[in-house]
Short mmCIF file of C-alpha atoms in Angstrom, two decimals:
data_model
loop_
_atom_site.label_atom_id
_atom_site.label_comp_id
_atom_site.label_asym_id
_atom_site.label_seq_id
_atom_site.Cartn_x
_atom_site.Cartn_y
_atom_site.Cartn_z
CA MET A 129 -81.08 22.20 -83.79
CA GLN A 130 -84.25 22.87 -85.74
CA ARG A 131 -87.64 22.75 -84.08
CA ILE A 132 -90.40 20.85 -85.84
CA ALA A 133 -93.98 21.72 -85.13
CA TRP A 134 -96.19 18.96 -83.62
CA PRO A 135 -98.62 18.83 -86.60
CA CYS A 136 -95.64 18.21 -88.90
CA LEU A 137 -94.45 15.33 -86.72
CA ALA A 138 -97.93 13.84 -86.67
CA VAL A 139 -98.09 13.84 -90.51
CA ILE A 140 -94.63 12.28 -90.80
CA ALA A 141 -95.51 9.60 -88.22
CA THR A 142 -98.63 8.58 -90.16
CA LEU A 143 -96.72 7.98 -93.38
CA ALA A 144 -96.13 4.36 -94.32
CA PRO A 145 -92.66 3.01 -93.42
CA GLY A 146 -90.25 3.67 -96.22
CA GLN A 147 -92.19 6.74 -97.41
CA ALA A 148 -91.18 9.00 -94.58
CA ALA A 149 -87.90 10.10 -96.17
CA SER A 150 -89.31 10.60 -99.68
CA ASN A 151 -92.47 12.40 -98.46
CA ALA A 152 -90.82 14.44 -95.68
CA ALA A 153 -90.73 17.54 -97.94
CA ALA A 154 -94.42 17.09 -98.76
CA ALA A 155 -95.21 16.93 -95.02
CA ASN A 156 -94.25 20.57 -94.51
CA VAL A 157 -97.36 21.46 -92.52
CA SER A 158 -96.66 24.69 -90.60
CA GLY A 159 -94.00 26.25 -92.79
CA THR A 160 -91.14 24.39 -91.16
CA SER A 161 -88.74 22.43 -93.27
CA THR A 162 -87.27 19.01 -92.70
CA LYS A 163 -83.79 18.01 -93.86
CA VAL A 164 -83.55 14.68 -95.67
CA ALA A 165 -80.13 12.98 -95.57
CA ALA A 166 -78.65 12.45 -99.00
CA ALA A 167 -77.98 8.91 -100.08
CA PRO A 168 -74.27 8.05 -100.23
CA VAL A 169 -72.66 8.53 -103.60
CA ASN A 170 -70.38 5.96 -105.24
CA ALA A 171 -66.93 7.60 -105.22
CA CYS A 172 -65.13 4.73 -106.93
CA GLU A 173 -63.30 7.10 -109.29
CA LYS A 174 -61.40 8.50 -106.24
CA VAL A 175 -59.99 5.04 -105.35
CA LYS A 176 -56.96 3.52 -106.99
CA THR A 177 -57.24 -0.22 -107.63
CA THR A 178 -54.56 -2.71 -108.61
CA GLY A 179 -53.72 -6.39 -108.63
CA TRP A 180 -57.06 -7.79 -109.83
CA LYS A 181 -57.22 -11.59 -110.04
CA ALA A 182 -60.03 -13.93 -111.01
CA TRP A 183 -60.13 -17.67 -110.69
CA LEU A 184 -62.74 -20.44 -110.98
CA ASP A 185 -62.40 -23.03 -108.23
CA LYS A 186 -63.44 -26.40 -109.63
CA MET A 187 -61.64 -28.52 -107.05
CA PRO A 188 -63.36 -31.85 -106.50
CA GLY A 189 -64.76 -32.84 -103.14
CA PRO A 190 -67.99 -33.58 -101.30
CA HIS A 191 -70.54 -30.77 -101.58
CA LYS A 192 -68.18 -28.71 -103.78
CA THR A 193 -69.58 -26.57 -106.61
CA PRO A 194 -67.70 -24.33 -109.01
CA THR A 195 -66.99 -20.97 -107.34
CA LEU A 196 -65.81 -17.82 -109.13
CA HIS A 197 -63.47 -15.71 -107.00
CA VAL A 198 -62.42 -12.09 -107.77
CA ALA A 199 -59.97 -10.11 -105.67
CA GLY A 200 -57.99 -6.82 -105.91
CA GLN A 201 -56.38 -4.11 -103.87
CA ALA A 202 -58.03 -0.66 -103.32
CA THR A 203 -56.03 2.31 -102.05
CA THR A 204 -57.83 5.28 -100.51
CA SER A 205 -56.44 8.65 -99.38
CA THR A 206 -57.91 8.21 -95.87
CA GLY A 207 -59.24 5.41 -93.68
CA GLY A 208 -62.92 4.74 -93.13
CA TRP A 209 -63.97 3.98 -96.67
CA LYS A 210 -66.60 1.31 -97.39
CA LEU A 211 -65.48 -0.77 -100.37
CA MET A 212 -67.58 -3.43 -102.12
CA LEU A 213 -67.56 -5.58 -105.22
CA ASN A 214 -71.07 -6.40 -106.35
CA ARG A 215 -72.04 -9.02 -108.91
CA GLY A 216 -73.24 -7.58 -112.16
CA ALA A 217 -74.40 -8.98 -115.48
CA THR A 218 -73.17 -12.06 -117.26
CA THR A 219 -72.80 -12.04 -121.03
CA LYS A 220 -74.29 -14.80 -123.15
CA ASN A 221 -71.04 -15.42 -125.00
CA LEU A 222 -69.39 -18.81 -124.85
CA PRO A 223 -67.50 -18.69 -122.58
CA PRO A 224 -69.25 -15.77 -120.92
CA THR A 225 -67.81 -12.62 -119.34
CA GLN A 226 -68.83 -11.80 -115.75
CA TYR A 227 -69.19 -8.15 -114.71
CA PHE A 228 -68.71 -6.76 -111.20
CA ASP A 229 -69.45 -3.21 -109.96
CA PHE A 230 -66.81 -1.69 -107.74
CA VAL A 231 -68.49 0.55 -105.17
CA ALA A 232 -66.69 2.92 -102.81
CA PHE A 233 -68.30 5.15 -100.22
CA ALA A 234 -66.16 7.93 -98.64
CA PRO A 235 -66.24 8.25 -94.83
CA THR A 236 -68.95 10.59 -93.54
CA GLY A 237 -67.33 11.54 -90.27
CA PRO A 238 -63.81 11.95 -88.98
CA ALA A 239 -61.37 9.50 -90.61
CA PRO A 240 -57.70 8.70 -90.11
CA GLN A 241 -55.59 10.83 -92.46
CA VAL A 242 -53.49 7.96 -93.73
CA VAL A 243 -53.29 6.22 -97.11
CA THR A 244 -55.06 2.90 -96.67
CA THR A 245 -54.95 -0.19 -98.83
CA ALA A 246 -57.59 -2.93 -98.44
CA GLU A 247 -58.48 -6.13 -100.24
CA VAL A 248 -61.72 -6.08 -102.14
CA LYS A 249 -63.18 -9.46 -103.02
CA ALA A 250 -66.29 -11.29 -104.14
CA GLU A 251 -67.30 -14.80 -105.03
CA ILE A 252 -70.08 -16.50 -106.92
CA LYS A 253 -71.01 -19.93 -105.62
CA ASN A 254 -72.61 -22.43 -108.07
CA ALA A 255 -70.80 -20.53 -110.86
CA LEU A 256 -70.88 -21.43 -114.49
CA PRO A 257 -68.43 -24.16 -115.56
CA LYS A 258 -66.25 -21.71 -117.53
CA TYR A 259 -65.68 -17.92 -117.88
CA LYS A 260 -63.62 -15.99 -120.42
CA GLU A 261 -62.95 -12.96 -118.25
CA VAL A 262 -64.13 -10.72 -115.45
CA VAL A 263 -64.68 -7.00 -116.02
CA ILE A 264 -64.63 -4.62 -113.06
CA LEU A 265 -66.75 -1.48 -113.55
CA CYS A 266 -66.61 1.90 -111.79
CA GLY A 267 -69.97 3.35 -112.83
CA LYS A 268 -70.11 2.63 -116.53
CA LYS A 269 -66.34 2.69 -117.04
CA ALA A 270 -64.29 -0.54 -117.08
CA ILE A 271 -61.34 -0.19 -114.67
CA ALA A 272 -59.98 -3.74 -115.10
CA THR A 273 -60.44 -6.73 -117.40
CA VAL A 274 -59.05 -9.92 -115.95
CA PRO A 275 -58.82 -13.37 -117.60
CA VAL A 276 -60.24 -16.18 -115.41
CA LYS A 277 -57.88 -18.96 -114.44
CA ILE A 278 -59.35 -22.37 -113.72
CA VAL A 279 -58.14 -24.20 -110.61
CA THR A 280 -58.80 -27.93 -110.63
#
């Protein structure tokens, strides 16, 4: 464990919230160093995805609005991964294409050494009335292009 001198702690404590991590290196008062935890890196290229589906739910009913659903399967080499599908840009084409970013964070601690498959899904409520397709991105690379089926 590394000792931090009291003056260094006082400087860090006086920093505004949210600046402590970015300014910790600048707060090196008495020659001691502070380690700043690295932000998790998107490791989506290490995850195999399959079975992507996209559908627009336009079923009638009270308080119903069009909802775009996207779902797929993600297989990782170990357990403990955090998998997400985040809404991205929408093109201005008619009908538009909706983009989603697939994000995968590897486990940071011990993890079960077993191949794991999990469902990854997202939805957009109050969606547009029609979509051409959904594109799933890993970084800047498209890993899947799926036509959108309309369910009425």
